Amino acid sequence: VNGTGGFRFRATRVGGDTTLAQIIRMVEEAQGARLPIQGMVNRITLWFVPAIMGIAALTVLAWLLLAPAPALTYALVAGVSVLIIACPCAMGLATPTSIMVGTGRAAELGVLFRKGDALQELCEVEVVALDKTGTVTEGRPELTDLILADGFERAEVLALVAAVEERSEHPIGQAIVRAAQTEDVARHDVTDFTAIAGYGVRAQVAGRSVLVGALAQVETSLAQSGRSALFAAIDGRIAAVIGVADPVKPSSAAAIAALRAQGLQVAMITGDKRETADAIAAELGIDHVIAGVLPDGKVAAINSLRNGGRKLAFVGDGINDAPALAHADVGIAIGTGTDVAIESAHVVLMSGDLRGVVNAFAVSRATMRNIRQNLFWAFGYNTALIPVAAGVLYPAFGILLSPVLAAGAMALSSVFVLSNALRLRRVRAQMDEGDQLRPPMSHARAVPAAAE
């Protein structure tokens, strides 16, 4: 991020060769895809229609050979009834209607499915990997602790330290400045400002020498609790130990608990040091932590979590999350993230927190369950009524299904499928704006423990 200076750069890829353009092309191609289950239905229907034609022909032939007079009338009635009752309208409607209603309801809940197969693959996911900064946490450090040495007052120390850090571009320094502004402490002029790369900053403030530096090599309780520890020295004397942390989003704990309640393993991938990552994981109940990951190492981290071929969803928001979002079985982008992350994701959440992930899983499972119900009805209906239309009940009960009744039954099967699909409009969010977890929409399924 270039804040106040200027620089020259050379673009090595422009236009259609840029990463962003390639990602957009990938998204456009995927948007025309169909769910895998829909392809299976199409293959079955491809063989189903010729089979029904054959059954209708055999029905006519059997009635001509075996039926009493007028045999031709009976044969035509039975043959036409078979053709009408077996019309695969319900099969053809079973999947697309559920997809249409399910994705529409998902959008109302703030979940946008960008890629066709994500709706099905999401309900097959066993591991959810979360990027930490900006996804689990707020993505902006805040002052959490100011532990004063004897003889110093909070307002005095905070004012002097903030005056020095106001000259610094470091995010941790800006956190201290924001805290000083919030507490409305005094403002001072700064002279002789010096940034010591990798160590801290020094300046003269109101006639006093102020040094702020990192306690990187010192074990403190702040570091063990996941905070970045700093020290402030005034006129050569230690004045305070400062704790700065990227706060966890208020809804993260409840969302992670909801995901685990659904039988999902939750992992966190972060570039932070192990102590910070472990502290956050312990606070939130995260199962597996991969720390110290550089931006280009997230894809490898995802592969390490796919132990035994398990399907994985990755949730991220930043530019450096884009490769991981594209590489995961299902990439889920936080809607408040960067455009590149959103373009590379399979699912985009309109909200800025993890509650949308829980709702995405809920809609996916409800939609797939609805599709299976529709397909079961469509195939079961044909399996049960084709023999009746062919006349198997006539010898014993004298019942022969007329083409009129067959047409009505066929229409009712389509009405059932459409009505069942419309039930998805009543799917409720599993987590509402108050972080309240609603009863689960489906039974949790057990998954293997993550490999250590």
Short mmCIF file of C-alpha atoms in Angstrom, two decimals:
data_model
loop_
_atom_site.label_atom_id
_atom_site.label_comp_id
_atom_site.label_asym_id
_atom_site.label_seq_id
_atom_site.Cartn_x
_atom_site.Cartn_y
_atom_site.Cartn_z
CA VAL A 1 0.00 0.00 0.00
CA ASN A 2 1.54 3.28 -1.10
CA GLY A 3 0.35 5.86 1.39
CA THR A 4 2.11 9.17 0.74
CA GLY A 5 5.10 8.54 -1.53
CA GLY A 6 5.52 7.87 -5.23
CA PHE A 7 7.15 5.13 -7.29
CA ARG A 8 7.59 3.84 -10.86
CA PHE A 9 6.68 0.33 -11.91
CA ARG A 10 6.69 -1.89 -15.01
CA ALA A 11 3.60 -3.96 -15.87
CA THR A 12 4.62 -7.43 -17.05
CA ARG A 13 1.08 -8.55 -17.89
CA VAL A 14 -1.72 -6.33 -19.18
CA GLY A 15 -5.25 -6.70 -20.47
CA GLY A 16 -6.34 -10.26 -21.08
CA ASP A 17 -3.04 -11.67 -19.77
CA THR A 18 -3.49 -10.37 -16.22
CA THR A 19 -4.35 -12.67 -13.35
CA LEU A 20 -7.61 -10.82 -12.80
CA ALA A 21 -8.66 -11.31 -16.43
CA GLN A 22 -7.85 -15.01 -16.22
CA ILE A 23 -9.88 -15.38 -13.04
CA ILE A 24 -12.85 -13.62 -14.62
CA ARG A 25 -12.71 -15.94 -17.66
CA MET A 26 -12.64 -18.93 -15.32
CA VAL A 27 -15.72 -17.66 -13.49
CA GLU A 28 -17.62 -17.04 -16.73
CA GLU A 29 -16.88 -20.57 -17.93
CA ALA A 30 -17.94 -22.10 -14.63
CA GLN A 31 -21.21 -20.19 -14.54
CA GLY A 32 -22.43 -22.26 -17.49
CA ALA A 33 -21.75 -25.52 -15.67
CA ARG A 34 -24.40 -27.89 -14.35
CA LEU A 35 -24.51 -29.77 -11.10
CA PRO A 36 -23.06 -33.30 -11.35
CA ILE A 37 -26.37 -34.76 -10.21
CA GLN A 38 -28.11 -32.99 -13.09
CA GLY A 39 -25.77 -34.68 -15.56
CA MET A 40 -26.69 -38.05 -14.06
CA VAL A 41 -30.40 -37.30 -14.52
CA ASN A 42 -29.79 -36.35 -18.16
CA ARG A 43 -27.95 -39.62 -18.80
CA ILE A 44 -30.78 -41.62 -17.25
CA THR A 45 -33.37 -39.72 -19.27
CA LEU A 46 -31.39 -40.41 -22.45
CA TRP A 47 -32.03 -44.12 -21.96
CA PHE A 48 -35.41 -43.71 -20.29
CA VAL A 49 -37.27 -42.34 -23.33
CA PRO A 50 -36.32 -45.16 -25.74
CA ALA A 51 -37.10 -47.69 -23.00
CA ILE A 52 -40.60 -46.24 -22.55
CA MET A 53 -41.18 -46.33 -26.29
CA GLY A 54 -40.23 -50.00 -26.23
CA ILE A 55 -42.51 -50.72 -23.24
CA ALA A 56 -45.41 -48.94 -24.98
CA ALA A 57 -44.86 -51.02 -28.14
CA LEU A 58 -44.74 -54.26 -26.12
CA THR A 59 -47.92 -53.21 -24.27
CA VAL A 60 -49.79 -52.71 -27.55
CA LEU A 61 -48.53 -56.03 -28.88
CA ALA A 62 -49.51 -57.90 -25.70
CA TRP A 63 -53.02 -56.47 -25.72
CA LEU A 64 -53.48 -57.29 -29.40
CA LEU A 65 -52.49 -60.89 -28.75
CA LEU A 66 -54.14 -61.52 -25.38
CA ALA A 67 -56.99 -59.03 -24.86
CA PRO A 68 -60.67 -59.80 -25.49
CA ALA A 69 -62.53 -57.93 -28.20
CA PRO A 70 -62.22 -55.13 -29.06
CA ALA A 71 -58.49 -55.85 -28.63
CA LEU A 72 -57.32 -52.89 -30.73
CA THR A 73 -59.16 -50.41 -28.50
CA TYR A 74 -57.70 -51.90 -25.35
CA ALA A 75 -54.24 -51.98 -26.94
CA LEU A 76 -54.35 -48.31 -28.00
CA VAL A 77 -55.70 -47.15 -24.63
CA ALA A 78 -52.99 -49.02 -22.73
CA GLY A 79 -50.20 -47.97 -25.09
CA VAL A 80 -51.16 -44.30 -25.04
CA SER A 81 -51.54 -44.38 -21.23
CA VAL A 82 -48.00 -45.75 -20.88
CA LEU A 83 -46.60 -42.96 -23.06
CA ILE A 84 -48.48 -40.26 -21.15
CA ILE A 85 -47.83 -41.53 -17.63
CA ALA A 86 -44.12 -41.95 -18.34
CA CYS A 87 -43.58 -38.46 -19.73
CA PRO A 88 -40.31 -37.41 -18.00
CA CYS A 89 -41.45 -33.87 -17.21
CA ALA A 90 -41.04 -34.36 -13.46
CA MET A 91 -37.53 -35.77 -13.97
CA GLY A 92 -36.53 -32.79 -16.07
CA LEU A 93 -37.95 -30.34 -13.54
CA ALA A 94 -36.59 -32.04 -10.44
CA THR A 95 -33.10 -30.53 -10.47
CA PRO A 96 -33.35 -27.08 -12.17
CA THR A 97 -36.37 -25.95 -10.15
CA SER A 98 -34.66 -26.76 -6.86
CA ILE A 99 -31.47 -25.04 -8.03
CA MET A 100 -33.40 -21.95 -9.09
CA VAL A 101 -35.36 -21.64 -5.86
CA GLY A 102 -32.42 -22.66 -3.65
CA THR A 103 -29.96 -20.18 -5.12
CA GLY A 104 -32.60 -17.45 -5.01
CA ARG A 105 -33.25 -18.10 -1.34
CA ALA A 106 -29.50 -18.22 -0.71
CA ALA A 107 -29.17 -14.76 -2.24
CA GLU A 108 -31.89 -13.49 0.10
CA LEU A 109 -29.81 -14.85 2.98
CA GLY A 110 -26.69 -13.11 1.68
CA VAL A 111 -25.06 -16.13 0.00
CA LEU A 112 -24.24 -15.87 -3.72
CA PHE A 113 -23.34 -19.10 -5.53
CA ARG A 114 -21.15 -18.01 -8.43
CA LYS A 115 -20.25 -21.43 -9.84
CA GLY A 116 -22.75 -24.08 -10.82
CA ASP A 117 -21.28 -27.10 -9.06
CA ALA A 118 -20.56 -25.30 -5.76
CA LEU A 119 -24.13 -25.87 -4.57
CA GLN A 120 -23.63 -29.63 -4.65
CA GLU A 121 -19.97 -29.77 -3.65
CA LEU A 122 -20.50 -27.62 -0.57
CA CYS A 123 -22.68 -30.25 1.08
CA GLU A 124 -19.92 -32.83 0.48
CA VAL A 125 -17.23 -30.75 2.23
CA GLU A 126 -15.64 -32.23 5.36
CA VAL A 127 -13.02 -29.58 6.23
CA VAL A 128 -13.48 -25.81 6.40
CA ALA A 129 -10.18 -23.87 6.32
CA LEU A 130 -10.30 -20.25 7.44
CA ASP A 131 -7.90 -17.46 6.67
CA LYS A 132 -7.32 -15.56 9.92
CA THR A 133 -6.79 -11.88 9.15
CA GLY A 134 -9.97 -10.20 7.96
CA THR A 135 -11.94 -13.44 8.05
CA VAL A 136 -11.81 -14.73 11.61
CA THR A 137 -10.52 -11.40 12.91
CA GLU A 138 -11.36 -7.80 12.12
CA GLY A 139 -8.21 -7.37 10.03
CA ARG A 140 -7.23 -4.17 11.84
CA PRO A 141 -5.07 -4.20 14.99
CA GLU A 142 -6.35 -2.49 18.14
CA LEU A 143 -4.71 -1.51 21.41
CA THR A 144 -5.66 -4.10 24.02
CA ASP A 145 -3.25 -3.57 26.92
CA LEU A 146 -1.20 -0.72 28.38
CA ILE A 147 0.66 -1.99 31.44
CA LEU A 148 2.35 0.96 33.16
CA ALA A 149 5.57 1.02 35.16
CA ASP A 150 5.57 2.74 38.54
CA GLY A 151 5.54 6.50 38.34
CA PHE A 152 3.80 6.80 34.95
CA GLU A 153 0.19 7.69 34.10
CA ARG A 154 -1.84 6.22 31.25
CA ALA A 155 -2.82 9.51 29.58
CA GLU A 156 0.76 10.78 29.66
CA VAL A 157 2.33 7.61 28.23
CA LEU A 158 -0.37 7.10 25.60
CA ALA A 159 -0.04 10.71 24.42
CA LEU A 160 3.75 10.50 24.05
CA VAL A 161 3.74 7.10 22.35
CA ALA A 162 0.89 8.05 19.99
CA ALA A 163 2.74 11.20 18.95
CA VAL A 164 5.70 9.10 17.84
CA GLU A 165 3.59 6.40 16.17
CA GLU A 166 1.60 9.01 14.23
CA ARG A 167 4.70 9.40 12.06
CA SER A 168 4.89 5.64 11.46
CA GLU A 169 3.06 3.79 8.68
CA HIS A 170 3.03 0.50 10.58
CA PRO A 171 -0.50 -0.94 11.30
CA ILE A 172 0.42 -1.56 14.96
CA GLY A 173 1.45 2.07 15.32
CA GLN A 174 -1.82 3.19 13.80
CA ALA A 175 -3.70 1.09 16.36
CA ILE A 176 -2.03 3.07 19.14
CA VAL A 177 -2.88 6.36 17.41
CA ARG A 178 -6.55 5.36 17.11
CA ALA A 179 -6.65 4.49 20.82
CA ALA A 180 -5.19 7.88 21.70
CA GLN A 181 -7.78 9.63 19.56
CA THR A 182 -10.56 7.62 21.20
CA GLU A 183 -9.35 8.57 24.69
CA ASP A 184 -8.79 12.18 23.57
CA VAL A 185 -5.34 12.50 25.10
CA ALA A 186 -3.13 15.53 24.58
CA ARG A 187 -1.33 16.00 21.27
CA HIS A 188 2.35 16.90 21.06
CA ASP A 189 4.79 18.06 18.41
CA VAL A 190 7.43 15.58 17.30
CA THR A 191 11.03 16.22 16.26
CA ASP A 192 13.99 14.04 15.31
CA PHE A 193 11.78 11.11 14.29
CA THR A 194 13.74 7.99 13.35
CA ALA A 195 12.45 4.59 12.29
CA ILE A 196 14.76 1.72 13.23
CA ALA A 197 13.95 -1.02 10.72
CA GLY A 198 12.82 -4.18 12.47
CA TYR A 199 13.12 -2.71 15.96
CA GLY A 200 10.92 0.32 16.46
CA VAL A 201 10.75 4.11 16.33
CA ARG A 202 12.42 6.95 18.26
CA ALA A 203 11.66 10.67 18.50
CA GLN A 204 11.72 13.77 20.69
CA VAL A 205 8.24 14.60 21.99
CA ALA A 206 7.58 17.67 24.12
CA GLY A 207 11.23 17.76 25.10
CA ARG A 208 11.33 14.11 26.13
CA SER A 209 13.06 11.19 24.42
CA VAL A 210 10.57 8.46 23.48
CA LEU A 211 11.47 5.01 22.16
CA VAL A 212 8.87 2.41 21.13
CA GLY A 213 10.04 -1.05 20.13
CA ALA A 214 9.04 -4.69 19.78
CA LEU A 215 9.54 -7.36 22.43
CA ALA A 216 10.05 -9.97 19.73
CA GLN A 217 12.71 -11.91 21.61
CA VAL A 218 11.07 -11.70 25.05
CA GLU A 219 8.45 -14.18 26.26
CA THR A 220 5.51 -12.33 27.82
CA SER A 221 2.02 -13.24 28.91
CA LEU A 222 0.76 -10.88 26.21
CA ALA A 223 2.53 -12.84 23.47
CA GLN A 224 1.24 -16.12 24.87
CA SER A 225 -2.31 -14.78 24.72
CA GLY A 226 -1.98 -13.87 21.03
CA ARG A 227 -1.03 -10.20 21.31
CA SER A 228 1.90 -8.34 19.80
CA ALA A 229 4.00 -7.04 22.71
CA LEU A 230 5.79 -3.65 22.55
CA PHE A 231 7.70 -1.57 25.07
CA ALA A 232 7.74 2.19 25.53
CA ALA A 233 10.76 3.91 27.04
CA ILE A 234 10.66 7.57 28.10
CA ASP A 235 13.93 9.38 28.84
CA GLY A 236 15.77 6.07 28.93
CA ARG A 237 13.41 4.43 31.39
CA ILE A 238 10.87 1.69 30.63
CA ALA A 239 7.45 3.30 30.96
CA ALA A 240 5.00 0.65 29.74
CA VAL A 241 4.44 -2.66 28.05
CA ILE A 242 1.90 -2.35 25.25
CA GLY A 243 -0.31 -5.14 23.88
CA VAL A 244 -1.80 -4.86 20.39
CA ALA A 245 -3.98 -7.51 18.77
CA ASP A 246 -6.21 -8.03 15.78
CA PRO A 247 -9.54 -8.60 17.58
CA VAL A 248 -11.68 -11.59 16.75
CA LYS A 249 -14.98 -10.72 15.07
CA PRO A 250 -17.88 -11.00 17.54
CA SER A 251 -19.66 -13.68 15.51
CA SER A 252 -16.63 -15.91 14.78
CA ALA A 253 -16.88 -18.09 17.89
CA ALA A 254 -20.58 -18.86 17.39
CA ALA A 255 -20.09 -19.53 13.67
CA ILE A 256 -17.19 -21.93 14.25
CA ALA A 257 -19.18 -23.74 16.93
CA ALA A 258 -22.06 -24.09 14.47
CA LEU A 259 -19.78 -25.54 11.79
CA ARG A 260 -18.35 -28.08 14.23
CA ALA A 261 -21.87 -28.98 15.35
CA GLN A 262 -22.58 -29.96 11.73
CA GLY A 263 -19.72 -32.47 11.86
CA LEU A 264 -17.19 -30.32 10.03
CA GLN A 265 -13.50 -30.03 10.89
CA VAL A 266 -12.41 -26.38 11.18
CA ALA A 267 -8.84 -25.32 10.40
CA MET A 268 -7.12 -21.92 10.41
CA ILE A 269 -4.33 -20.85 8.04
CA THR A 270 -2.33 -17.79 9.01
CA GLY A 271 1.01 -16.10 8.53
CA ASP A 272 1.15 -15.26 12.23
CA LYS A 273 3.58 -16.96 14.57
CA ARG A 274 2.53 -20.20 16.23
CA GLU A 275 1.87 -18.67 19.68
CA THR A 276 -0.58 -16.10 18.35
CA ALA A 277 -2.36 -18.63 16.14
CA ASP A 278 -2.66 -21.21 18.94
CA ALA A 279 -4.08 -18.61 21.32
CA ILE A 280 -6.83 -17.67 18.86
CA ALA A 281 -7.53 -21.32 18.01
CA ALA A 282 -7.90 -22.19 21.68
CA GLU A 283 -10.27 -19.27 22.19
CA LEU A 284 -12.49 -20.24 19.24
CA GLY A 285 -12.31 -24.05 19.41
CA ILE A 286 -10.54 -24.48 16.07
CA ASP A 287 -9.40 -28.07 15.42
CA HIS A 288 -6.26 -27.57 13.37
CA VAL A 289 -3.84 -24.65 12.93
CA ILE A 290 -1.27 -24.03 10.20
CA ALA A 291 0.82 -21.01 11.22
CA GLY A 292 3.69 -19.09 9.67
CA VAL A 293 2.30 -19.52 6.16
CA LEU A 294 3.52 -17.07 3.53
CA PRO A 295 0.96 -15.79 0.99
CA ASP A 296 2.22 -18.18 -1.70
CA GLY A 297 2.08 -21.14 0.69
CA LYS A 298 -1.67 -21.26 1.25
CA VAL A 299 -2.29 -23.65 -1.63
CA ALA A 300 0.21 -26.11 -0.13
CA ALA A 301 -1.47 -25.68 3.25
CA ILE A 302 -4.82 -26.57 1.70
CA ASN A 303 -3.35 -29.70 0.14
CA SER A 304 -2.00 -30.78 3.53
CA LEU A 305 -5.51 -30.58 4.99
CA ARG A 306 -6.95 -32.84 2.27
CA ASN A 307 -5.79 -35.95 4.09
CA GLY A 308 -7.40 -39.02 2.55
CA GLY A 309 -9.01 -37.11 -0.28
CA ARG A 310 -11.40 -35.15 1.89
CA LYS A 311 -13.21 -32.23 0.25
CA LEU A 312 -12.28 -28.82 1.58
CA ALA A 313 -13.80 -25.34 1.60
CA PHE A 314 -11.52 -22.32 2.05
CA VAL A 315 -12.81 -19.00 3.39
CA GLY A 316 -10.78 -15.85 2.71
CA ASP A 317 -10.99 -12.19 1.82
CA GLY A 318 -7.63 -10.85 0.62
CA ILE A 319 -5.73 -10.62 -2.64
CA ASN A 320 -3.27 -13.26 -1.43
CA ASP A 321 -6.22 -15.60 -0.74
CA ALA A 322 -7.25 -15.73 -4.42
CA PRO A 323 -5.06 -18.74 -5.41
CA ALA A 324 -6.30 -20.72 -2.39
CA LEU A 325 -9.93 -19.80 -3.10
CA ALA A 326 -9.58 -21.05 -6.68
CA HIS A 327 -7.68 -24.20 -5.61
CA ALA A 328 -10.12 -25.32 -2.90
CA ASP A 329 -13.01 -27.64 -3.73
CA VAL A 330 -15.24 -24.74 -2.71
CA GLY A 331 -13.80 -21.23 -2.31
CA ILE A 332 -15.87 -18.90 -0.15
CA ALA A 333 -15.09 -15.18 -0.23
CA ILE A 334 -16.13 -12.70 2.43
CA GLY A 335 -18.12 -9.98 0.67
CA THR A 336 -16.15 -7.18 2.32
CA GLY A 337 -12.92 -8.55 0.83
CA THR A 338 -11.01 -7.60 -2.31
CA ASP A 339 -12.41 -7.84 -5.84
CA VAL A 340 -9.81 -10.43 -6.84
CA ALA A 341 -10.82 -12.71 -3.95
CA ILE A 342 -14.49 -12.34 -4.85
CA GLU A 343 -13.87 -13.07 -8.54
CA SER A 344 -11.91 -16.24 -7.76
CA ALA A 345 -14.40 -17.69 -5.26
CA HIS A 346 -17.13 -20.23 -5.91
CA VAL A 347 -19.38 -18.69 -3.25
CA VAL A 348 -19.51 -15.05 -2.15
CA LEU A 349 -20.94 -13.93 1.19
CA MET A 350 -22.62 -10.55 1.26
CA SER A 351 -21.83 -10.20 4.97
CA GLY A 352 -18.41 -9.53 6.42
CA ASP A 353 -18.27 -12.42 8.87
CA LEU A 354 -18.50 -16.20 9.19
CA ARG A 355 -22.24 -16.40 9.82
CA GLY A 356 -22.71 -16.51 6.07
CA VAL A 357 -20.59 -19.68 5.87
CA VAL A 358 -22.99 -21.47 8.22
CA ASN A 359 -25.96 -20.29 6.17
CA ALA A 360 -24.27 -21.36 2.91
CA PHE A 361 -23.91 -24.92 4.21
CA ALA A 362 -27.53 -24.88 5.39
CA VAL A 363 -28.87 -23.79 1.98
CA SER A 364 -26.64 -26.26 0.13
CA ARG A 365 -27.78 -29.22 2.20
CA ALA A 366 -31.43 -28.19 2.06
CA THR A 367 -31.29 -27.78 -1.73
CA MET A 368 -29.57 -31.11 -2.35
CA ARG A 369 -32.02 -32.86 -0.03
CA ASN A 370 -34.86 -31.24 -1.97
CA ILE A 371 -33.40 -32.40 -5.30
CA ARG A 372 -33.13 -35.97 -4.04
CA GLN A 373 -36.75 -35.86 -2.85
CA ASN A 374 -37.86 -34.66 -6.28
CA LEU A 375 -35.88 -37.34 -8.08
CA PHE A 376 -37.15 -40.06 -5.75
CA TRP A 377 -40.72 -38.98 -6.42
CA ALA A 378 -40.23 -38.68 -10.19
CA PHE A 379 -38.59 -42.10 -10.60
CA GLY A 380 -40.81 -43.77 -8.00
CA TYR A 381 -43.91 -42.39 -9.66
CA ASN A 382 -42.93 -43.83 -13.05
CA THR A 383 -41.85 -47.15 -11.58
CA ALA A 384 -45.19 -47.56 -9.80
CA LEU A 385 -47.62 -46.29 -12.45
CA ILE A 386 -46.15 -47.57 -15.71
CA PRO A 387 -47.23 -51.15 -14.93
CA VAL A 388 -50.70 -49.86 -13.96
CA ALA A 389 -50.95 -47.93 -17.22
CA ALA A 390 -49.86 -51.05 -19.13
CA GLY A 391 -52.80 -52.94 -17.61
CA VAL A 392 -51.30 -55.38 -15.08
CA LEU A 393 -54.31 -54.83 -12.80
CA TYR A 394 -56.88 -55.58 -15.50
CA PRO A 395 -56.86 -59.41 -15.29
CA ALA A 396 -57.42 -59.45 -11.52
CA PHE A 397 -59.48 -56.29 -10.89
CA GLY A 398 -60.69 -55.12 -14.29
CA ILE A 399 -58.90 -51.78 -13.86
CA LEU A 400 -57.46 -50.07 -16.93
CA LEU A 401 -56.04 -46.55 -16.61
CA SER A 402 -57.53 -44.20 -19.20
CA PRO A 403 -55.32 -41.70 -21.05
CA VAL A 404 -57.26 -38.83 -19.41
CA LEU A 405 -56.43 -40.04 -15.90
CA ALA A 406 -52.85 -40.77 -16.98
CA ALA A 407 -52.48 -37.17 -18.19
CA GLY A 408 -53.84 -35.89 -14.88
CA ALA A 409 -51.46 -38.09 -12.89
CA MET A 410 -48.54 -36.97 -15.03
CA ALA A 411 -49.42 -33.31 -14.45
CA LEU A 412 -49.76 -33.91 -10.71
CA SER A 413 -46.24 -35.34 -10.58
CA SER A 414 -44.87 -32.12 -12.08
CA VAL A 415 -46.98 -30.06 -9.68
CA PHE A 416 -45.56 -32.06 -6.77
CA VAL A 417 -41.99 -31.47 -7.91
CA LEU A 418 -42.56 -27.73 -8.34
CA SER A 419 -44.38 -27.44 -5.00
CA ASN A 420 -41.62 -29.32 -3.23
CA ALA A 421 -38.98 -27.07 -4.78
CA LEU A 422 -40.88 -23.96 -3.66
CA ARG A 423 -40.60 -25.17 -0.07
CA LEU A 424 -36.98 -24.00 -0.23
CA ARG A 425 -38.29 -20.45 -0.05
CA ARG A 426 -39.01 -21.15 3.63
CA VAL A 427 -35.42 -22.16 4.46
CA ARG A 428 -34.32 -20.07 7.42
CA ALA A 429 -30.88 -18.77 8.20
CA GLN A 430 -29.16 -20.97 10.75
CA MET A 431 -27.48 -17.88 12.20
CA ASP A 432 -29.29 -14.57 12.39
CA GLU A 433 -27.93 -11.06 12.88
CA GLY A 434 -27.83 -11.57 16.63
CA ASP A 435 -25.43 -14.51 16.25
CA GLN A 436 -28.18 -16.85 17.44
CA LEU A 437 -27.78 -20.40 16.21
CA ARG A 438 -31.04 -21.90 14.99
CA PRO A 439 -31.75 -25.64 15.17
CA PRO A 440 -29.70 -27.56 12.56
CA MET A 441 -31.49 -28.33 9.30
CA SER A 442 -29.97 -31.78 8.88
CA HIS A 443 -28.28 -34.42 10.97
CA ALA A 444 -24.57 -33.88 11.50
CA ARG A 445 -22.34 -36.42 9.87
CA ALA A 446 -19.21 -37.78 11.47
CA VAL A 447 -15.93 -37.15 9.68
CA PRO A 448 -12.44 -38.43 10.31
CA ALA A 449 -10.24 -36.36 12.60
CA ALA A 450 -7.78 -34.06 10.88
CA ALA A 451 -4.30 -35.47 10.47
CA GLU A 452 -1.72 -33.89 12.71
#
